[in-house]
Short mmCIF file of C-alpha atoms and ligand atoms in Angstrom, two decimals:
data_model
loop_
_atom_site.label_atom_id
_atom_site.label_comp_id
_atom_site.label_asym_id
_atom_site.label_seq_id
_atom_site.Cartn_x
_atom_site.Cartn_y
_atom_site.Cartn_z
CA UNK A 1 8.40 30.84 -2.04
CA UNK A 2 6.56 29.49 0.63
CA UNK A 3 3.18 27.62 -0.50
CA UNK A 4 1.55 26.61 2.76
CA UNK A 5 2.49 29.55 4.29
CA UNK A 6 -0.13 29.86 7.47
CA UNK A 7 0.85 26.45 8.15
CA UNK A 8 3.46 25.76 10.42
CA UNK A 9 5.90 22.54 11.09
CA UNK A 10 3.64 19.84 12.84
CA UNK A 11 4.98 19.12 16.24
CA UNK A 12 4.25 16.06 18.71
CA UNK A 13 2.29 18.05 21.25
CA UNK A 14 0.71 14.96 23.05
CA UNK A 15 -2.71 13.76 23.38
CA UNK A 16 -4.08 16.86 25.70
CA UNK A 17 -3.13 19.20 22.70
CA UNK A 18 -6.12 21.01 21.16
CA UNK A 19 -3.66 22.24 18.60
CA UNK A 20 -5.21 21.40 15.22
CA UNK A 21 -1.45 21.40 13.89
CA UNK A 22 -0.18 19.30 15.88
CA UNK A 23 0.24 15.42 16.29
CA UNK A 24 -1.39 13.85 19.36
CA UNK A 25 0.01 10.91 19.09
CA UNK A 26 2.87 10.60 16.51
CA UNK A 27 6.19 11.12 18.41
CA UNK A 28 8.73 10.55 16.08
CA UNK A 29 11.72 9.73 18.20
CA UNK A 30 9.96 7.84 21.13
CA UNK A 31 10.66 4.16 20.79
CA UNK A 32 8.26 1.28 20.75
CA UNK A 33 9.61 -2.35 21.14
CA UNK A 34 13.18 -1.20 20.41
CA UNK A 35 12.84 1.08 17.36
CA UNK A 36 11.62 4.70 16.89
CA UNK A 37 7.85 5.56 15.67
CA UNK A 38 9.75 7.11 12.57
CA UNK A 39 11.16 3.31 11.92
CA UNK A 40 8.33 1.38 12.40
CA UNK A 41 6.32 3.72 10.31
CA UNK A 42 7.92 5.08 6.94
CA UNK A 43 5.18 7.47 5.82
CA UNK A 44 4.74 8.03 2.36
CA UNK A 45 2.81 11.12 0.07
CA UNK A 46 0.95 9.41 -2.44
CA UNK A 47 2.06 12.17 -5.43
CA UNK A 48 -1.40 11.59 -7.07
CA UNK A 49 -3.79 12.59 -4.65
CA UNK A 50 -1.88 15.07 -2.45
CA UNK A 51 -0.62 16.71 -5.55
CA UNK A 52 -2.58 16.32 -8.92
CA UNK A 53 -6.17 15.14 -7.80
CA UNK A 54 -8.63 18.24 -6.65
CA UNK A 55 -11.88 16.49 -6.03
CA UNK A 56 -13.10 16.14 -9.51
CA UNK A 57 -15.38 12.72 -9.37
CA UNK A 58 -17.80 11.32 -12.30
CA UNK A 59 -20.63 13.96 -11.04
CA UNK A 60 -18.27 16.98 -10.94
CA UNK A 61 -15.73 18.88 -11.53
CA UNK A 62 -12.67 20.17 -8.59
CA UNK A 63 -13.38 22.15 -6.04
CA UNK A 64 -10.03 21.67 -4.68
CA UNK A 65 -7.13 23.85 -6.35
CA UNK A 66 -4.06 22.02 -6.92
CA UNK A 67 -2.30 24.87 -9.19
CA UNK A 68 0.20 26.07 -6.85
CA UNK A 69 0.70 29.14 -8.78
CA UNK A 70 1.40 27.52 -11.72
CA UNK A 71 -0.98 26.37 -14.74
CA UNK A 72 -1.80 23.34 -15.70
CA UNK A 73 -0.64 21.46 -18.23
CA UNK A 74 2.62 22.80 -18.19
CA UNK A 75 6.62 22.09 -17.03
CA UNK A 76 6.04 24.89 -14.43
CA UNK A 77 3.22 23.52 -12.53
CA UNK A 78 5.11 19.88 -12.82
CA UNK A 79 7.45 21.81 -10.99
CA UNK A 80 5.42 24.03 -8.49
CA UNK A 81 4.06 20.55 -7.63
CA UNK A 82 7.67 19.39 -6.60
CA UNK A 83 8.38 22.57 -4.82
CA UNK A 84 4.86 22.00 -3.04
CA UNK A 85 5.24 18.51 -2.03
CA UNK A 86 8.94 18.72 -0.60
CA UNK A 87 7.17 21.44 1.37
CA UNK A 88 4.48 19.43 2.87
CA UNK A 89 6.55 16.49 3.46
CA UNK A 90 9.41 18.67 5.49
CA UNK A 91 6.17 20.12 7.15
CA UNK A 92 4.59 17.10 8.12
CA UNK A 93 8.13 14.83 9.19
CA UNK A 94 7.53 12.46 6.21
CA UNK A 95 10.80 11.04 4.29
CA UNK A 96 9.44 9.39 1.31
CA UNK A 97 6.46 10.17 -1.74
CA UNK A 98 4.92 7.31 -4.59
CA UNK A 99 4.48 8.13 -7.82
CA UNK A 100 2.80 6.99 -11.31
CA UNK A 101 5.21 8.32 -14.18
CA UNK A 102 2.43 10.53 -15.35
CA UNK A 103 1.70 11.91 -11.68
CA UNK A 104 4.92 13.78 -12.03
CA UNK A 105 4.50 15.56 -15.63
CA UNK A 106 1.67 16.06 -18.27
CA UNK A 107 1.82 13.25 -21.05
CA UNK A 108 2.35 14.40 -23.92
CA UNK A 109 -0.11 11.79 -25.97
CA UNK A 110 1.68 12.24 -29.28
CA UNK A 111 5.00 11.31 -28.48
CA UNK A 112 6.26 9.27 -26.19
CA UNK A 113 9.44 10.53 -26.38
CA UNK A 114 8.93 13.79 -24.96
CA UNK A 115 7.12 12.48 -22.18
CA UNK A 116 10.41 10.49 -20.95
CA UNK A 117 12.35 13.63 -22.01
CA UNK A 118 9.84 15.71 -19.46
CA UNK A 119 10.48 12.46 -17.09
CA UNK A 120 14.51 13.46 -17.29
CA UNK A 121 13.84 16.80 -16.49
CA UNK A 122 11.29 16.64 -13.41
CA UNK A 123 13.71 13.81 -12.19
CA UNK A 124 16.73 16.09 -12.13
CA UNK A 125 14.58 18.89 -10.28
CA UNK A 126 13.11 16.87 -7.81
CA UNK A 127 17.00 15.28 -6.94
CA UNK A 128 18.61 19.14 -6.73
CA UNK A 129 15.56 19.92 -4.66
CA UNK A 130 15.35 17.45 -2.41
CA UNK A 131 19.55 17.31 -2.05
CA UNK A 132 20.13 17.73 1.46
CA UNK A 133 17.02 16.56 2.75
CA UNK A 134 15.99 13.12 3.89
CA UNK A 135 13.33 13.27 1.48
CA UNK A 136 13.35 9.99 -0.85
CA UNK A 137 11.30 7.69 -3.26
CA UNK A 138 9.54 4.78 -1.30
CA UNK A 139 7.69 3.32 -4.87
CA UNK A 140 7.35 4.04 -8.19
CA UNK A 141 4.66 2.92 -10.35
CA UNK A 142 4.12 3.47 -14.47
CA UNK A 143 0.52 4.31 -14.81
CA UNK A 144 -0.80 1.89 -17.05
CA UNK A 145 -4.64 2.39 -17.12
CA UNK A 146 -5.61 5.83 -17.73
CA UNK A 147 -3.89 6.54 -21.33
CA UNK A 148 -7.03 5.20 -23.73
CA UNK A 149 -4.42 2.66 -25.69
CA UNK A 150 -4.68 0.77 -22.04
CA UNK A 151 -8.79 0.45 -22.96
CA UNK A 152 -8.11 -3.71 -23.20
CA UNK A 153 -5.39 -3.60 -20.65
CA UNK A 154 -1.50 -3.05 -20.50
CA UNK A 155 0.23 -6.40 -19.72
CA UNK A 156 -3.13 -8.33 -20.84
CA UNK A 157 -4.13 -6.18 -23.61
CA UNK A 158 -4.68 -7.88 -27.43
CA UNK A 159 -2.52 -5.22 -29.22
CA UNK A 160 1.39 -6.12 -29.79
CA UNK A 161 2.04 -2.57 -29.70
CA UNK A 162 0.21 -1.17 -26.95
CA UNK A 163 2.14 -4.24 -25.30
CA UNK A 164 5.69 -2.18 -25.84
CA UNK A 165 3.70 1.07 -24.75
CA UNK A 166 3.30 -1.10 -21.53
CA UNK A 167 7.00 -2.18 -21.51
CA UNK A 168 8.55 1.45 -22.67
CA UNK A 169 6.39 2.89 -19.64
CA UNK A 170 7.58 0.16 -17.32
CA UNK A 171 11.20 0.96 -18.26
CA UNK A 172 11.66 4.52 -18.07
CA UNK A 173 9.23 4.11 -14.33
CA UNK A 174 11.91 1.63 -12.92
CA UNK A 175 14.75 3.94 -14.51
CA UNK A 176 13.29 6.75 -12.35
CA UNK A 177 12.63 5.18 -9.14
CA UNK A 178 15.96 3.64 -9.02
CA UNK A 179 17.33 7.32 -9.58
CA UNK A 180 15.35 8.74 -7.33
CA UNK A 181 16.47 6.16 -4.30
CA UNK A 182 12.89 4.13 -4.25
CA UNK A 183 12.89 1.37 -2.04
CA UNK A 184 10.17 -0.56 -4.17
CA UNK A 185 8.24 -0.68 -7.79
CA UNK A 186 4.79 -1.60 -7.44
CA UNK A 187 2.66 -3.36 -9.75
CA UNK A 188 -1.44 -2.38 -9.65
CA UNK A 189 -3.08 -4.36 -12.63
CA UNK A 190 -5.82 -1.31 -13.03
CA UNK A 191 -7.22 -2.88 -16.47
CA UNK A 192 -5.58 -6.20 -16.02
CA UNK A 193 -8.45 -8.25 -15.95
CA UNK A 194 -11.65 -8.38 -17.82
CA UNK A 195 -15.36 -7.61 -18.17
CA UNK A 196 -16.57 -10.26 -19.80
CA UNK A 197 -15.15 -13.60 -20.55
CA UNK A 198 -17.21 -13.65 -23.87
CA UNK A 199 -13.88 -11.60 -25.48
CA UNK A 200 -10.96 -12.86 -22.98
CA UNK A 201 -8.80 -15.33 -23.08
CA UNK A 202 -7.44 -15.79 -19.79
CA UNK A 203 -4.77 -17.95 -19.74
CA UNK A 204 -3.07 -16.01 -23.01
CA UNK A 205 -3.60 -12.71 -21.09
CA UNK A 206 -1.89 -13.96 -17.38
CA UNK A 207 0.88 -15.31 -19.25
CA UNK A 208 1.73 -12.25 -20.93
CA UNK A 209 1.36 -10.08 -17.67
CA UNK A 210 3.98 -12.95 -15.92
CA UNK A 211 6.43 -11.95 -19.00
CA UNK A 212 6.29 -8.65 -18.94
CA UNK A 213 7.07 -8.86 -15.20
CA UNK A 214 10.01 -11.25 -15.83
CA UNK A 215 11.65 -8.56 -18.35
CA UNK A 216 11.07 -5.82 -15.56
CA UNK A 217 12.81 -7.70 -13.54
CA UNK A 218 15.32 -8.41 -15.84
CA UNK A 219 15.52 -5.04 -16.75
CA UNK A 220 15.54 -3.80 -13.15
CA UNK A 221 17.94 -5.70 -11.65
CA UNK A 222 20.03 -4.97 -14.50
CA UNK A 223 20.38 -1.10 -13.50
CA UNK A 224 21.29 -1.91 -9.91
CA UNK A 225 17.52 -1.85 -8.73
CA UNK A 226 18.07 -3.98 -5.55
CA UNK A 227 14.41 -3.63 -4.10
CA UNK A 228 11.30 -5.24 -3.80
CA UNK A 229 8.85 -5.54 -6.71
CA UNK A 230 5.12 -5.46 -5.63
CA UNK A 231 1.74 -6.45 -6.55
CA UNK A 232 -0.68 -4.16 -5.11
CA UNK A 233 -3.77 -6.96 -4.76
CA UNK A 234 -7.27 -5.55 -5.95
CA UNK A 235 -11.05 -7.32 -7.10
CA UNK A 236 -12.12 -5.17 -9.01
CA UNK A 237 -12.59 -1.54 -10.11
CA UNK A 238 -12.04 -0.06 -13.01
CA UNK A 239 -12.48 -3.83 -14.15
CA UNK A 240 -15.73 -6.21 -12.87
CA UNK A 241 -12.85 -8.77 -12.33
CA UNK A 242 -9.07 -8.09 -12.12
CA UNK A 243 -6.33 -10.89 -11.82
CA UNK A 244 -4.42 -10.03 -8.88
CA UNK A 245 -7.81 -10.35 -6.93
CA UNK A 246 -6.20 -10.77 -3.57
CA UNK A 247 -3.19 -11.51 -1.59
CA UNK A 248 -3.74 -15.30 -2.00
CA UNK A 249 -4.22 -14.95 -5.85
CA UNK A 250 -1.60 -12.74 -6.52
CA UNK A 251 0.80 -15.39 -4.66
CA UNK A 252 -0.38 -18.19 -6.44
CA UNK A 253 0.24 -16.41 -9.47
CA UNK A 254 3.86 -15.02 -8.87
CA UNK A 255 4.36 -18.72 -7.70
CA UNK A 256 3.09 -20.02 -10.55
CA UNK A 257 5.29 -18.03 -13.01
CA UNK A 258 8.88 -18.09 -10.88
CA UNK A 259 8.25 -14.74 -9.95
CA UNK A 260 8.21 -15.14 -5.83
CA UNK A 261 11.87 -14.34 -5.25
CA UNK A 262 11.32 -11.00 -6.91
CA UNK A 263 7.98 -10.12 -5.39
CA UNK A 264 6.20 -9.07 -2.37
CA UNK A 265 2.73 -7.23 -2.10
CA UNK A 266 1.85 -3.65 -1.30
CA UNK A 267 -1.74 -4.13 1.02
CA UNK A 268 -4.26 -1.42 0.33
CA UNK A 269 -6.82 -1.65 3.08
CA UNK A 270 -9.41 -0.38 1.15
CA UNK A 271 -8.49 -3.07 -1.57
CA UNK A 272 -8.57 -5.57 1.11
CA UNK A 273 -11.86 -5.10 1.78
CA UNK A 274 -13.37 -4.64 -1.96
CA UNK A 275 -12.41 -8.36 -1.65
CA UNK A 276 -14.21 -8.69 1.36
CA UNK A 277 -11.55 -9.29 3.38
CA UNK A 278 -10.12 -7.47 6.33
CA UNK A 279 -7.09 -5.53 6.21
CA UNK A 280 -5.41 -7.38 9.03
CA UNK A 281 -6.63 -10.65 6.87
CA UNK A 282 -4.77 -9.66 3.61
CA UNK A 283 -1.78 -8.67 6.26
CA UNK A 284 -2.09 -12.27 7.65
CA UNK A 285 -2.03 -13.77 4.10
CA UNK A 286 1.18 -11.90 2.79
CA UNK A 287 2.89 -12.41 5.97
CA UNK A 288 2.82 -16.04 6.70
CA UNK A 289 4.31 -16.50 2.97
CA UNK A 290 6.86 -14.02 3.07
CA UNK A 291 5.60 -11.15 1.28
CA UNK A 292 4.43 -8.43 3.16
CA UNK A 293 6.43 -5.81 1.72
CA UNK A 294 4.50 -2.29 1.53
CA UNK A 295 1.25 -0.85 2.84
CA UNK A 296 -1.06 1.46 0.89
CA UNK A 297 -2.59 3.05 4.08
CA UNK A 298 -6.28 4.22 3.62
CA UNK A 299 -9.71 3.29 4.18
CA UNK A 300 -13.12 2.29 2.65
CA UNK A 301 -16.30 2.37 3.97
CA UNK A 302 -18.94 -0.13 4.22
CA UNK A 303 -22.16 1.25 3.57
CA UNK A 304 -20.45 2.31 0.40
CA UNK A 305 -18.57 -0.41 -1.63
CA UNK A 306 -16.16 1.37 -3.39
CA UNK A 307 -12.86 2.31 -3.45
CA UNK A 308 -13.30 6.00 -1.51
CA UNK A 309 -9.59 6.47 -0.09
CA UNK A 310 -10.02 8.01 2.65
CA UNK A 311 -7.78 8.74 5.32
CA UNK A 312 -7.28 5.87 7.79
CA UNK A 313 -9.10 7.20 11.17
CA UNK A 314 -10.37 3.60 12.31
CA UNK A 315 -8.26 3.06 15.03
CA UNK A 316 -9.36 -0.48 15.89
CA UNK A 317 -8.10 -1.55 12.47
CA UNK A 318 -5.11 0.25 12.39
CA UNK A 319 -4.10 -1.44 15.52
CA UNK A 320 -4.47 -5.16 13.91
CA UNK A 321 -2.69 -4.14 10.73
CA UNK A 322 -0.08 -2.97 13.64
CA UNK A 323 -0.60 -5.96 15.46
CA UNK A 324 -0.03 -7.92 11.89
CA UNK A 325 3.01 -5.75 10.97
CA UNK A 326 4.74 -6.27 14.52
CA UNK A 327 4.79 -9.81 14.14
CA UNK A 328 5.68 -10.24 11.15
CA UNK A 329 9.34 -7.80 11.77
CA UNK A 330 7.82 -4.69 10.43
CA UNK A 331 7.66 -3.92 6.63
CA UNK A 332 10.49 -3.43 4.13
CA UNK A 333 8.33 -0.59 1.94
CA UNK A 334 6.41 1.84 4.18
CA UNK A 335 3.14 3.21 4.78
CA UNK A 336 2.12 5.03 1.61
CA UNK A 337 -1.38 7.51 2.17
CA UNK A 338 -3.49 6.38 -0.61
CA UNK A 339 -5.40 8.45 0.85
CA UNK A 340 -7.35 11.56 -0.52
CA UNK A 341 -9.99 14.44 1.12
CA UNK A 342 -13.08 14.28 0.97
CA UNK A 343 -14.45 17.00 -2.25
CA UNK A 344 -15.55 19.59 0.34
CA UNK A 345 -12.74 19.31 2.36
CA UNK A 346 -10.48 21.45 -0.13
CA UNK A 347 -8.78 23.68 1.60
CA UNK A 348 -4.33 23.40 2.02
CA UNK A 349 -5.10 23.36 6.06
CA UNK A 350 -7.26 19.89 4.94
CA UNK A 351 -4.39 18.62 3.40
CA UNK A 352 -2.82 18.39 6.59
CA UNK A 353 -5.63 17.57 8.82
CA UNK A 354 -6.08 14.48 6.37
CA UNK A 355 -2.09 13.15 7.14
CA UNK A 356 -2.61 14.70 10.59
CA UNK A 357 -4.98 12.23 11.14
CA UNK A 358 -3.63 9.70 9.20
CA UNK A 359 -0.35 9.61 10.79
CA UNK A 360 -2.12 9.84 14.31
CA UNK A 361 -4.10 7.08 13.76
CA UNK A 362 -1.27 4.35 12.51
CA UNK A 363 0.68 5.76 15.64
CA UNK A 364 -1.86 5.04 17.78
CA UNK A 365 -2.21 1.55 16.40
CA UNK A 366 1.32 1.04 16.66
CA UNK A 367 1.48 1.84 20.39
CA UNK A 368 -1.88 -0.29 21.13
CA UNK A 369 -0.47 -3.23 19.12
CA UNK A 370 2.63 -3.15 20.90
CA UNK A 371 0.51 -3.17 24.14
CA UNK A 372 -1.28 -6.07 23.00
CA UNK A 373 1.90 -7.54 22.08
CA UNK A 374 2.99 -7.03 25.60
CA UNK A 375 0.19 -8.02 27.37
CA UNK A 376 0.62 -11.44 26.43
CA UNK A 377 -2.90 -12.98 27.12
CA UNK A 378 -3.77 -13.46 23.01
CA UNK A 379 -0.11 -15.26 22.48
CA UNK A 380 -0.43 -16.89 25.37
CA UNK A 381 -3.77 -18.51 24.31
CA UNK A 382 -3.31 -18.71 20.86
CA UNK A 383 -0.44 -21.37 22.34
CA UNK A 384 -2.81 -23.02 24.60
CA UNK A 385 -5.30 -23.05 21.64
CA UNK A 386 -2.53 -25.67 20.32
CA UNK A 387 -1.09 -27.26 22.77
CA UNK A 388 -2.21 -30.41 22.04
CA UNK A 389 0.32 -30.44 19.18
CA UNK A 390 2.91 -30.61 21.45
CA UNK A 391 1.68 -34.72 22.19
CA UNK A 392 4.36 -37.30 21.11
CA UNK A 393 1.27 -37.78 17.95
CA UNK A 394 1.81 -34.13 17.71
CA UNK A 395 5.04 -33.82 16.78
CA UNK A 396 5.10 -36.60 14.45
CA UNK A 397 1.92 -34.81 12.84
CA UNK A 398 3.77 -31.59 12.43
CA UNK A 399 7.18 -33.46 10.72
CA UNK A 400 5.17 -35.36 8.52
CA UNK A 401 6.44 -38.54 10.19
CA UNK A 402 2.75 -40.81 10.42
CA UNK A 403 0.69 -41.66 8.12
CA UNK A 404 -3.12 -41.83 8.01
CA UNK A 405 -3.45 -45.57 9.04
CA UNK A 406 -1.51 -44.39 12.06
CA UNK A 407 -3.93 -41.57 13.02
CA UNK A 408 -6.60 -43.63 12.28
CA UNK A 409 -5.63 -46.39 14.33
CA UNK A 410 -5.84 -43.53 17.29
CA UNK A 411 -9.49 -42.62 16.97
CA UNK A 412 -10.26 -46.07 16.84
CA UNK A 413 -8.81 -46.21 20.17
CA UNK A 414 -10.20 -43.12 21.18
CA UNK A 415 -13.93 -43.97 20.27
CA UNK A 416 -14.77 -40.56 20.27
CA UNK A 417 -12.61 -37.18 20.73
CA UNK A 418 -12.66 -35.00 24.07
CA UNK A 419 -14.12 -31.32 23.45
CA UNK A 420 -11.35 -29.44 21.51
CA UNK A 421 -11.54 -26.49 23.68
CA UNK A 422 -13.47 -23.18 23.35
CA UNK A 423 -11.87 -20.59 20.64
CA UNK A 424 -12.86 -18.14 23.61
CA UNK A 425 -13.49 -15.08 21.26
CA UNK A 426 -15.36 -13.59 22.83
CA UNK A 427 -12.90 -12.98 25.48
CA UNK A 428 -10.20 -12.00 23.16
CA UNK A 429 -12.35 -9.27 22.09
CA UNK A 430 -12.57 -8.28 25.73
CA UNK A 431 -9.25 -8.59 26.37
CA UNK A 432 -8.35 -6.36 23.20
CA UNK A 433 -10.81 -3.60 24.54
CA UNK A 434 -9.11 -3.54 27.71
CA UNK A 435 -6.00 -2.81 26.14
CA UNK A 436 -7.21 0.09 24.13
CA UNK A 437 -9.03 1.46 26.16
CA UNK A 438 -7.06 1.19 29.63
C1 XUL B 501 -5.88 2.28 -7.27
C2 XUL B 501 -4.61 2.31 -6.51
C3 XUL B 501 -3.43 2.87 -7.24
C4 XUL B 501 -2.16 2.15 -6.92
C5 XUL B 501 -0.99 2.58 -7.76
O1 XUL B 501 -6.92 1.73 -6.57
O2 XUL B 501 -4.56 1.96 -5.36
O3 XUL B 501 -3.32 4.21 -6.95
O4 XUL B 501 -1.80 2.32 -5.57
O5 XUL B 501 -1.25 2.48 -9.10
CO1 CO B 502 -3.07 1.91 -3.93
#
């Protein structure tokens, strides 16, 4: 049975379309510096907001309903959910969906093993549904923050045996996403953190979160999972403080325990800049160390300060997370929506305006980035910006081949430096405006 039924397949229609089902600027097949829109950008369905969240916040209840025909609470709307997602994504052109274990069927808070025997059976349904599609896991995730055992955290938390709660979760979660074909398992340390230091002890708490990652990996690589694991960086919120606080923190840490080989990190935007950070900043980070792995594409907003997932329309900043990706080869996860509606926007036709727009908006960063790639004028100063490196003292500089009495021994000779040159950013700007908007 057909769930969206007035909606049709979204077609490229180009950027004169007034079509509101249509994409202006998402063209699957065209290609952009060698490889197809649909390569450079794996899209992802984030399971938990397209599917289970209906605009319930801490002031109200839904006003979205997310039923499907089915109620809640039960094995048939796990499944209605299935049947309604494969339909959006085959709608929409989108190959792969993220998931928390719990996204996919109702807990059951008494026993833990029904809930993996509910896991077996949503599994199966979602593999003979999906058989014959292209449709595929890009992440999984065990949700390890909302059950109340997880109050003092899941990897950090003081109890022993909410430790193997942790552990069983993170288990059957890998289990599934390596059945279900998932490129990546993702890591977000929701309650890993603290909100006081009065009652935590640190040190005890990171080490325990490095072990438990160790054994996934063990476990993992054990039943053929051959993909990245992830942190997905974040400051704060539900926590005042949470450990993997950034890019840069979360790579220290992973470095810190032997972790590094196994890792990479999944960028939320909206993350990035709870840590007051840009998204193209956190990008930057991961990429120069070898870690950019997956995207969580969405967006904050800064009169608010929160983490309000919305749908990434900010095309300036899509095109230097773009920009960031291009350079850096492109991404070995994908671009995962985040992303939910706004509470009154709660009707099915929103649910596609929202990756409508979404989709449109990375595209269109993609082909501006690429444009900016090919322009040439920021590599080609960012070179000049540096040329100076390319000196005989240069060289030696950059192979760690002088020492400081050497250096010194130049600016004694030198008296005083010549101007280092203007940064010029204020041209760079310009030029980057005259790409977008040419
Ligand atoms: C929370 C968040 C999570 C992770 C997966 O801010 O981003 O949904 O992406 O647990
Ligand atoms: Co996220």
């Amino acid at each position: 049975m057909e769930i969206f039924a007035n909606i049709p397949k979204i077609e490229f229609e180009g950027k004169n379309s007034k079509n509101p089902f249509a994409f202006k600027y998402y063209d699957a097949d065209r290609v952009i510096m060698g490889r197809t829109m649909k390569e450079h950008l794996p899209f992802a369905m984030a399971w938990w907001h397209n599917l289970c969240a209906n605009g319930q916040d801490m002031f109200g209840v839904g006003t979205a309903d997310k039923s499907f025909g089915a109620i809640p609470g039960t094995m048939e709307h796990a499944k209605a959910k299935v049947d309604a997602g494969i339909e959006f994504m085959q709608k929409l052109g989108i190959e792969y969906y993220c998931f928390h274990d719990v996204d996919l069927v109702p807990e059951c808070v008494t026993d833990i093993n029904e809930t993996n025997r509910r896991l077996d059976e949503i599994s199966d349904y979602i593999l003979e549904k999906t058989r014959g599609t292209n449709i595929k896991c890009l992440w999984g995730t065990a949700n390890m923050f909302g059950n109340p055992r997880f109050m003092n955290g899941a990897g950090s938390t003081n109890s022993v045996d909410v430790y193997c709660f942790a552990a069983a979760q993170i288990k059957k979660a890998l289990e599934l996403t390596v059945k279900l074909g998932g490129r990546g398992y993702v890591f977000w340390g929701g309650r890993e953190g603290y909100e006081t230091l009065l009652n935590t002890d640190v040190k005890f708490e990171q080490e325990n979160i490095a072990s438990l990652m160790h054994m996934a990996v063990e476990y993992g690589r054990g039943i053929g999972f051959t993909g990245d694991f992830y942190i997905e960086p974040k400051p704060k919120e539900p926590m005042k403080h949470q450990y993997d606080f950034d890019a840069a923190t979360a790579i220290g840490f992973l470095r810190q325990y032997g972790l590094d080989k196994d890792f990479k990190m999944n960028i939320e935007a909206n993350h990035a800049t709870l840590a007051q950070h840009t998204f193209q900043h956190e990008l930057r980070v991961s990429a120069i160390n070898g870690m950019l792995g997956s995207v969580d594409a969405n967006q904050g907003d800064p009169l608010l300060g929160w983490d309000t997932d919305e749908f990434p329309c900010n095309v300036y900043d899509a095109t230097m997370a773009m920009y960031e990706i291009l350079k850096a080869g492109g991404l070995t996860g994908g671009f995962n929506f985040d992303s939910k509606n706004r509470r009154p926007s709660n009707t099915y036709e929103d649910m596609f305006h929202a990756f409508i727009l979404g989709m449109d908006t990375f595209a269109l960063g993609l082909i501006k980035a690429a444009e900016m790639i090919e322009d040439g004028r920021l590599d080609e100063f960012v070179a000049r910006k540096y040329a100076s490196f390319d000196s005989e003292l240069g060289r030696k500089i950059r192979a760690h081949e002088t020492t400081l009495t050497e250096l010194a021994d130049r600016a004694a000779e030198l008296k005083a430096p010549a101007n280092p040159g203007s940064g010029a950013q204020e041209y760079l700007e310009g030029v980057v405006n005259n790409v977008l908007f040419s």
